[in-house]
Structure formats: C-alpha cells, structure tokens
PDB file of C-alpha atoms and ligand atoms in Angstrom:
ATOM      1  CA  MET A  21     179.910 -94.356 -19.239  1.00 51.00           C
ATOM      2  CA  SER A  22     178.779 -98.290 -18.295  1.00 62.00           C
ATOM      3  CA  LYS A  23     175.824 -98.914 -20.627  1.00 93.00           C
ATOM      4  CA  VAL A  24     174.093-101.966 -19.064  1.00 98.00           C
ATOM      5  CA  LEU A  25     172.921-102.137 -15.521  1.00 98.00           C
ATOM      6  CA  LEU A  26     170.807-105.389 -14.482  1.00 98.00           C
ATOM      7  CA  ILE A  27     168.928-105.310 -11.230  1.00 98.00           C
ATOM      8  CA  PHE A  28     167.825-108.942  -9.967  1.00 98.00           C
ATOM      9  CA  ALA A  29     164.899-109.075  -7.635  1.00 98.00           C
ATOM     10  CA  HIS A  30     164.650-112.418  -6.753  1.00 98.00           C
ATOM     11  CA  PRO A  31     163.677-113.078  -2.619  1.00 98.00           C
ATOM     12  CA  ASN A  32     165.239-116.585  -2.830  1.00 97.00           C
ATOM     13  CA  LEU A  33     167.467-116.944  -5.164  1.00 97.00           C
ATOM     14  CA  GLU A  34     168.819-120.167  -3.152  1.00 97.00           C
ATOM     15  CA  SER A  35     165.845-121.707  -4.381  1.00 97.00           C
ATOM     16  CA  SER A  36     165.456-120.601  -7.829  1.00 98.00           C
ATOM     17  CA  ARG A  37     166.064-123.036 -11.080  1.00 98.00           C
ATOM     18  CA  VAL A  38     164.789-120.614 -13.497  1.00 98.00           C
ATOM     19  CA  ASN A  39     166.130-117.631 -12.796  1.00 98.00           C
ATOM     20  CA  ALA A  40     169.526-119.196 -11.595  1.00 98.00           C
ATOM     21  CA  ALA A  41     170.325-120.804 -14.614  1.00 98.00           C
ATOM     22  CA  LEU A  42     169.374-117.276 -16.968  1.00 98.00           C
ATOM     23  CA  LEU A  43     171.880-115.648 -14.339  1.00 98.00           C
ATOM     24  CA  LYS A  44     174.961-118.580 -15.375  1.00 98.00           C
ATOM     25  CA  LYS A  45     174.649-117.311 -18.700  1.00 96.00           C
ATOM     26  CA  LEU A  46     175.589-113.623 -18.102  1.00 96.00           C
ATOM     27  CA  PRO A  47     178.010-111.695 -19.965  1.00 91.00           C
ATOM     28  CA  VAL A  48     181.519-110.546 -18.359  1.00 93.00           C
ATOM     29  CA  SER A  49     182.194-106.730 -19.487  1.00 94.00           C
ATOM     30  CA  GLU A  50     183.319-103.347 -18.214  1.00 94.00           C
ATOM     31  CA  ASN A  51     180.116-102.179 -19.865  1.00 95.00           C
ATOM     32  CA  PHE A  52     177.798-104.829 -18.158  1.00 97.00           C
ATOM     33  CA  VAL A  53     176.850-104.184 -14.273  1.00 97.00           C
ATOM     34  CA  PHE A  54     174.898-106.714 -12.022  1.00 97.00           C
ATOM     35  CA  TYR A  55     172.940-105.887  -9.292  1.00 98.00           C
ATOM     36  CA  ASP A  56     171.339-108.462  -6.889  1.00 98.00           C
ATOM     37  CA  ILE A  57     169.336-106.324  -4.522  1.00 98.00           C
ATOM     38  CA  TYR A  58     167.843-108.566  -2.439  1.00 98.00           C
ATOM     39  CA  ARG A  59     171.399-110.030  -1.766  1.00 97.00           C
ATOM     40  CA  LYS A  60     172.835-106.415  -1.240  1.00 97.00           C
ATOM     41  CA  ASN A  61     169.947-104.576   1.224  1.00 96.00           C
ATOM     42  CA  LYS A  62     168.863-107.429   3.092  1.00 94.00           C
ATOM     43  CA  ASN A  63     167.252-105.162   5.819  1.00 95.00           C
ATOM     44  CA  TYR A  64     165.274-103.897   3.001  1.00 95.00           C
ATOM     45  CA  LYS A  65     166.719-100.615   3.322  1.00 95.00           C
ATOM     46  CA  PHE A  66     167.878 -98.377   0.324  1.00 97.00           C
ATOM     47  CA  ASP A  67     170.640 -95.877   0.167  1.00 97.00           C
ATOM     48  CA  VAL A  68     169.055 -93.537  -2.017  1.00 98.00           C
ATOM     49  CA  ALA A  69     171.368 -91.101  -3.016  1.00 98.00           C
ATOM     50  CA  SER A  70     174.108 -94.361  -4.126  1.00 97.00           C
ATOM     51  CA  GLU A  71     170.983 -96.349  -5.662  1.00 98.00           C
ATOM     52  CA  GLN A  72     170.206 -92.851  -7.679  1.00 98.00           C
ATOM     53  CA  GLU A  73     174.042 -93.016  -8.643  1.00 98.00           C
ATOM     54  CA  LEU A  74     173.721 -95.961 -10.332  1.00 97.00           C
ATOM     55  CA  LEU A  75     171.054 -95.142 -12.850  1.00 98.00           C
ATOM     56  CA  ILE A  76     172.993 -92.381 -13.553  1.00 97.00           C
ATOM     57  CA  LYS A  77     175.721 -93.996 -14.482  1.00 96.00           C
ATOM     58  CA  HIS A  78     173.598 -96.284 -16.881  1.00 97.00           C
ATOM     59  CA  GLU A  79     172.200 -95.975 -20.183  1.00 97.00           C
ATOM     60  CA  GLN A  80     170.321 -99.046 -20.070  1.00 98.00           C
ATOM     61  CA  VAL A  81     168.690-100.688 -17.047  1.00 98.00           C
ATOM     62  CA  VAL A  82     167.475-104.149 -17.357  1.00 98.00           C
ATOM     63  CA  PHE A  83     164.673-105.557 -14.086  1.00 98.00           C
ATOM     64  CA  GLN A  84     164.837-109.060 -13.619  1.00 99.00           C
ATOM     65  CA  PHE A  85     162.130-110.805 -11.103  1.00 99.00           C
ATOM     66  CA  PRO A  86     160.368-113.456 -10.693  1.00 98.00           C
ATOM     67  CA  PHE A  87     156.258-112.800 -11.628  1.00 98.00           C
ATOM     68  CA  HIS A  88     154.804-112.374  -7.815  1.00 98.00           C
ATOM     69  CA  TRP A  89     151.517-111.625  -7.683  1.00 98.00           C
ATOM     70  CA  TYR A  90     151.218-109.979 -11.242  1.00 98.00           C
ATOM     71  CA  SER A  91     153.720-107.662 -10.007  1.00 98.00           C
ATOM     72  CA  ALA A  92     157.724-107.096  -9.474  1.00 98.00           C
ATOM     73  CA  THR A  93     159.204-108.598  -6.276  1.00 98.00           C
ATOM     74  CA  PRO A  94     158.284-107.208  -3.001  1.00 98.00           C
ATOM     75  CA  LEU A  95     161.293-105.259  -2.714  1.00 98.00           C
ATOM     76  CA  LEU A  96     161.659-104.257  -5.903  1.00 98.00           C
ATOM     77  CA  ARG A  97     158.639-102.689  -5.668  1.00 98.00           C
ATOM     78  CA  LEU A  98     159.542-100.507  -2.259  1.00 98.00           C
ATOM     79  CA  TRP A  99     163.140 -99.549  -4.895  1.00 98.00           C
ATOM     80  CA  PHE A 100     160.424 -98.061  -6.919  1.00 98.00           C
ATOM     81  CA  ASP A 101     158.713 -95.845  -3.812  1.00 98.00           C
ATOM     82  CA  GLU A 102     162.261 -95.030  -2.779  1.00 98.00           C
ATOM     83  CA  VAL A 103     164.426 -94.418  -5.471  1.00 98.00           C
ATOM     84  CA  LEU A 104     162.263 -92.779  -8.520  1.00 98.00           C
ATOM     85  CA  THR A 105     161.571 -89.773  -6.456  1.00 98.00           C
ATOM     86  CA  HIS A 106     160.030 -86.235  -7.191  1.00 98.00           C
ATOM     87  CA  GLY A 107     162.606 -83.834  -8.639  1.00 98.00           C
ATOM     88  CA  PHE A 108     164.778 -86.995  -9.700  1.00 98.00           C
ATOM     89  CA  ALA A 109     163.087 -89.255 -11.843  1.00 98.00           C
ATOM     90  CA  TYR A 110     159.635 -87.288 -12.450  1.00 98.00           C
ATOM     91  CA  GLY A 111     158.290 -83.456 -11.755  1.00 98.00           C
ATOM     92  CA  SER A 112     159.110 -80.833 -13.696  1.00 97.00           C
ATOM     93  CA  GLU A 113     163.271 -81.040 -12.485  1.00 97.00           C
ATOM     94  CA  GLY A 114     163.184 -84.571 -12.283  1.00 98.00           C
ATOM     95  CA  LYS A 115     164.520 -85.626 -15.556  1.00 98.00           C
ATOM     96  CA  ALA A 116     167.878 -88.004 -14.390  1.00 98.00           C
ATOM     97  CA  LEU A 117     166.342 -90.986 -16.366  1.00 98.00           C
ATOM     98  CA  HIS A 118     165.040 -88.982 -19.694  1.00 98.00           C
ATOM     99  CA  GLY A 119     166.130 -90.983 -22.585  1.00 98.00           C
ATOM    100  CA  LYS A 120     167.585 -94.270 -20.813  1.00 98.00           C
ATOM    101  CA  LYS A 121     165.918 -97.841 -21.887  1.00 98.00           C
ATOM    102  CA  PHE A 122     163.977 -99.862 -19.375  1.00 98.00           C
ATOM    103  CA  SER A 123     163.677-103.333 -20.457  1.00 98.00           C
ATOM    104  CA  CYS A 124     162.212-106.459 -17.671  1.00 98.00           C
ATOM    105  CA  VAL A 125     163.044-109.862 -17.451  1.00 98.00           C
ATOM    106  CA  ILE A 126     160.856-111.946 -16.177  1.00 99.00           C
ATOM    107  CA  THR A 127     159.847-115.487 -15.301  1.00 98.00           C
ATOM    108  CA  THR A 128     156.302-116.562 -14.421  1.00 98.00           C
ATOM    109  CA  GLY A 129     155.378-120.084 -12.788  1.00 98.00           C
ATOM    110  CA  GLY A 130     151.712-119.963 -15.271  1.00 98.00           C
ATOM    111  CA  PRO A 131     152.707-120.817 -18.989  1.00 98.00           C
ATOM    112  CA  ALA A 132     151.677-118.566 -21.540  1.00 98.00           C
ATOM    113  CA  GLU A 133     148.389-120.494 -22.329  1.00 98.00           C
ATOM    114  CA  ALA A 134     147.161-119.277 -19.144  1.00 98.00           C
ATOM    115  CA  TYR A 135     147.924-115.421 -20.070  1.00 98.00           C
ATOM    116  CA  GLN A 136     145.128-114.738 -22.401  1.00 98.00           C
ATOM    117  CA  ARG A 137     141.212-114.208 -22.742  1.00 98.00           C
ATOM    118  CA  SER A 138     140.539-117.816 -22.581  1.00 98.00           C
ATOM    119  CA  GLY A 139     143.110-118.687 -19.926  1.00 98.00           C
ATOM    120  CA  TYR A 140     143.285-118.805 -16.038  1.00 98.00           C
ATOM    121  CA  ASN A 141     144.634-115.676 -15.943  1.00 98.00           C
ATOM    122  CA  TYR A 142     142.450-113.597 -18.283  1.00 98.00           C
ATOM    123  CA  TYR A 143     144.815-111.312 -18.778  1.00 98.00           C
ATOM    124  CA  THR A 144     147.632-111.311 -21.151  1.00 98.00           C
ATOM    125  CA  ILE A 145     151.313-110.335 -19.710  1.00 98.00           C
ATOM    126  CA  GLU A 146     151.671-107.074 -21.793  1.00 98.00           C
ATOM    127  CA  GLU A 147     148.010-106.024 -19.982  1.00 98.00           C
ATOM    128  CA  LEU A 148     150.119-107.202 -16.541  1.00 98.00           C
ATOM    129  CA  LEU A 149     152.803-104.934 -17.336  1.00 98.00           C
ATOM    130  CA  MET A 150     151.157-101.881 -18.005  1.00 98.00           C
ATOM    131  CA  PRO A 151     151.935-100.184 -14.538  1.00 98.00           C
ATOM    132  CA  LEU A 152     155.658-100.812 -15.504  1.00 98.00           C
ATOM    133  CA  ARG A 153     155.152 -99.602 -18.479  1.00 98.00           C
ATOM    134  CA  GLN A 154     153.554 -96.466 -17.480  1.00 98.00           C
ATOM    135  CA  THR A 155     156.633 -96.146 -14.800  1.00 98.00           C
ATOM    136  CA  ALA A 156     158.933 -96.198 -17.205  1.00 98.00           C
ATOM    137  CA  ASN A 157     157.193 -93.484 -19.831  1.00 98.00           C
ATOM    138  CA  LEU A 158     156.414 -91.288 -16.816  1.00 98.00           C
ATOM    139  CA  ILE A 159     159.886 -91.107 -15.958  1.00 98.00           C
ATOM    140  CA  GLY A 160     161.248 -90.592 -19.424  1.00 98.00           C
ATOM    141  CA  MET A 161     162.664 -94.397 -20.052  1.00 98.00           C
ATOM    142  CA  ILE A 162     162.184 -95.960 -23.139  1.00 98.00           C
ATOM    143  CA  TRP A 163     160.238 -99.067 -22.712  1.00 98.00           C
ATOM    144  CA  GLN A 164     161.932-102.141 -24.625  1.00 98.00           C
ATOM    145  CA  GLU A 165     160.144-105.469 -25.385  1.00 97.00           C
ATOM    146  CA  PRO A 166     160.346-107.663 -21.919  1.00 98.00           C
ATOM    147  CA  PHE A 167     162.411-111.565 -21.989  1.00 98.00           C
ATOM    148  CA  LEU A 168     159.893-113.662 -20.730  1.00 98.00           C
ATOM    149  CA  VAL A 169     160.186-117.304 -19.590  1.00 98.00           C
ATOM    150  CA  GLN A 170     156.775-118.516 -18.837  1.00 98.00           C
ATOM    151  CA  GLY A 171     155.363-121.611 -17.443  1.00 98.00           C
ATOM    152  CA  ALA A 172     159.131-121.715 -15.670  1.00 98.00           C
ATOM    153  CA  LEU A 173     157.533-124.462 -12.737  1.00 96.00           C
ATOM    154  CA  SER A 174     157.520-127.304 -14.781  1.00 96.00           C
ATOM    155  CA  ILE A 175     160.048-125.950 -17.818  1.00 98.00           C
ATOM    156  CA  ALA A 176     161.427-129.230 -19.629  1.00 98.00           C
ATOM    157  CA  GLN A 177     165.750-129.120 -18.795  1.00 98.00           C
ATOM    158  CA  GLU A 178     165.577-129.038 -22.959  1.00 98.00           C
ATOM    159  CA  GLU A 179     163.698-125.616 -23.035  1.00 98.00           C
ATOM    160  CA  LEU A 180     165.214-123.894 -20.074  1.00 98.00           C
ATOM    161  CA  ASP A 181     168.742-124.548 -22.056  1.00 98.00           C
ATOM    162  CA  LYS A 182     167.178-122.625 -25.595  1.00 98.00           C
ATOM    163  CA  LYS A 183     166.155-119.986 -23.084  1.00 98.00           C
ATOM    164  CA  SER A 184     168.886-119.535 -21.510  1.00 98.00           C
ATOM    165  CA  PHE A 185     170.693-119.190 -24.808  1.00 97.00           C
ATOM    166  CA  GLU A 186     168.224-116.377 -25.765  1.00 98.00           C
ATOM    167  CA  TYR A 187     168.546-114.264 -22.722  1.00 98.00           C
ATOM    168  CA  ARG A 188     172.325-114.426 -23.156  1.00 97.00           C
ATOM    169  CA  ASP A 189     171.622-113.087 -26.583  1.00 97.00           C
ATOM    170  CA  TYR A 190     168.962-110.233 -25.304  1.00 97.00           C
ATOM    171  CA  ILE A 191     171.477-108.887 -23.130  1.00 96.00           C
ATOM    172  CA  GLN A 192     174.470-109.321 -25.061  1.00 95.00           C
ATOM    173  CA  LYS A 193     172.674-106.755 -28.199  1.00 95.00           C
ATOM    174  CA  LYS A 194     171.876-104.465 -25.232  1.00 96.00           C
ATOM    175  CA  LEU A 195     176.071-103.951 -24.714  1.00 94.00           C
ATOM    176  CA  GLY A 196     176.266-103.683 -28.455  1.00 89.00           C
TER     177      GLY A 196
HETATM  178  C1  FMN B 248     154.632-115.410  -3.602  1.00 72.47           C
HETATM  179  C2  FMN B 248     154.732-115.709  -4.445  1.00 72.47           C
HETATM  180  C3  FMN B 248     153.643-115.204  -5.661  1.00 72.47           C
HETATM  181  C4  FMN B 248     153.141-115.659  -7.446  1.00 72.47           C
HETATM  182  N1  FMN B 248     153.096-114.865  -8.150  1.00 72.47           N
HETATM  183  C5  FMN B 248     152.625-115.447  -9.263  1.00 72.47           C
HETATM  184  C6  FMN B 248     151.917-115.262 -10.484  1.00 72.47           C
HETATM  185  O1  FMN B 248     151.412-113.752 -10.449  1.00 72.47           O
HETATM  186  N2  FMN B 248     151.870-115.311 -11.692  1.00 72.47           N
HETATM  187  C7  FMN B 248     152.897-115.946 -11.569  1.00 72.47           C
HETATM  188  O2  FMN B 248     152.532-116.388 -13.634  1.00 72.47           O
HETATM  189  N3  FMN B 248     153.444-117.415 -11.455  1.00 72.47           N
HETATM  190  C8  FMN B 248     153.460-116.610  -9.706  1.00 72.47           C
HETATM  191  N4  FMN B 248     154.633-117.079  -9.232  1.00 72.47           N
HETATM  192  C9  FMN B 248     155.283-118.512  -9.939  1.00 72.47           C
HETATM  193  C10 FMN B 248     156.848-117.777  -9.483  1.00 72.47           C
HETATM  194  O3  FMN B 248     156.647-116.695 -10.460  1.00 72.47           O
HETATM  195  C11 FMN B 248     157.932-118.753 -10.213  1.00 72.47           C
HETATM  196  O4  FMN B 248     157.934-119.769  -9.255  1.00 72.47           O
HETATM  197  C12 FMN B 248     159.355-118.234 -10.694  1.00 72.47           C
HETATM  198  O5  FMN B 248     158.705-117.409 -11.502  1.00 72.47           O
HETATM  199  C13 FMN B 248     160.025-119.342 -10.855  1.00 72.47           C
HETATM  200  O6  FMN B 248     161.355-119.313 -11.303  1.00 72.47           O
HETATM  201  P1  FMN B 248     162.813-118.969 -10.262  1.00 72.47           P
HETATM  202  O7  FMN B 248     162.951-120.690 -11.036  1.00 72.47           O
HETATM  203  O8  FMN B 248     163.805-118.310 -10.458  1.00 72.47           O
HETATM  204  O9  FMN B 248     162.752-118.984  -8.466  1.00 72.47           O
HETATM  205  C14 FMN B 248     154.750-116.779  -7.658  1.00 72.47           C
HETATM  206  C15 FMN B 248     155.680-116.998  -6.644  1.00 72.47           C
HETATM  207  C16 FMN B 248     155.480-117.034  -5.416  1.00 72.47           C
HETATM  208  C17 FMN B 248     156.048-117.259  -4.553  1.00 72.47           C
END
C-alpha cells in the first residue's frame, strides 16, 4: 500500500506563486502519489469508483489548496460531494476510510493576524476549518495538524523559501 496521497486542488496553477513553490519541494517516492484534480478532471466530472479506489490504496490523504471564500476550492468541494458517498465513506456500511489520516495544506491570501478576533477575518483558521475537520470525523479519518502558508499574496521570497523547506519536512514526516 502506498502511504501518502496528495490531492492538489488549485484552479489556476499557471498563475500560482506560493503553491507552485511548495510543489517544487515534493518528494519522489514509491510511497507518495501526487494527484492534481484540476488537471485530471477538466470537465468537472469524476470517475467515482476510481477516485474511491485511489483513496483505499493510501493510508494518508493530504488535501492542498488555496483558501477560497474560507473553504476549499470548487472542484475539491465537488469531489467531497461526489466521492465521499454513503455506503463508502459514511453510513453503517461506509467504513472504507476509517483510520486513515486527513491533512490539509492551505495557503491564504490574508495574513495570520487577520485570522483572529481583532483581525478583519474575525474567526481563527481552526474555527473556519471546522467543517473540514467534522467531515474527517464523520468519515472516520484522523484529522492532522494543517500546514499553513498565510499572507500568500505578499509573502517575501525568503519567507516563502523557508516555508517551502518546512513543507518538504511536513510531507517527508508523513512518509516516515
Ligand atoms: C476566488 C478566490 C477566493 C479567495 N478567498 C480567500 C479567502 O477566503 N481567504 C484568504 O485568505 N484568501 C483568499 N483568496 C486568496 C488566495 O487564497 C491566495 O491567492 C492563494 O492562497 C495564493 O496562493 P497561490 O500563489 O498558490 O495562488 C482567494 C482568492 C480567490 C481567487
């Protein structure tokens, strides 16, 4: 069984600075699979059986996306709707994902200071991620500490380089 599946969901990688920089640090390993859902599903249609098969084959799933309206990007939202079906991911027979680890790598345009009571986003990232965290709970997956790159719109190159190395370590640790 391969260990880590990274489901990457950026709608416009060509114009990405931060996610593009992170991807350059991804490991090459037989235990690591990178899956770009926007590139592979241009018509917004999923082969649900093969998506589910892919999940079954991995112990850990990492979802990587830029924060869009305080949530995942649209195709990833659709992926949750279509792939995490009753009888597969939830319900009395839906135990296929139980015990697998659920991680998020998220870039936010807003800086960390904005995500607090005194900031313009008021809510913390932990609060805003509750729907995803509860999704993980419902489907029996184990929520992991997310990896965040905040202030992505104006991050200095030096800081981005530092974050990219931290990201490499974050993914590498999952591979063991
Ligand atoms: C449609 C849209 C919605 C966005 N919503 C948010 C948001 O809710 N919070 C936030 O901090 N940034 C938001 N952003 C900014 C993106 O998160 C930011 O551009 C991205 O993380 C930068 O990463 P990249 O360089 O890889 O594209 C949004 C951007 C777009 C295009």
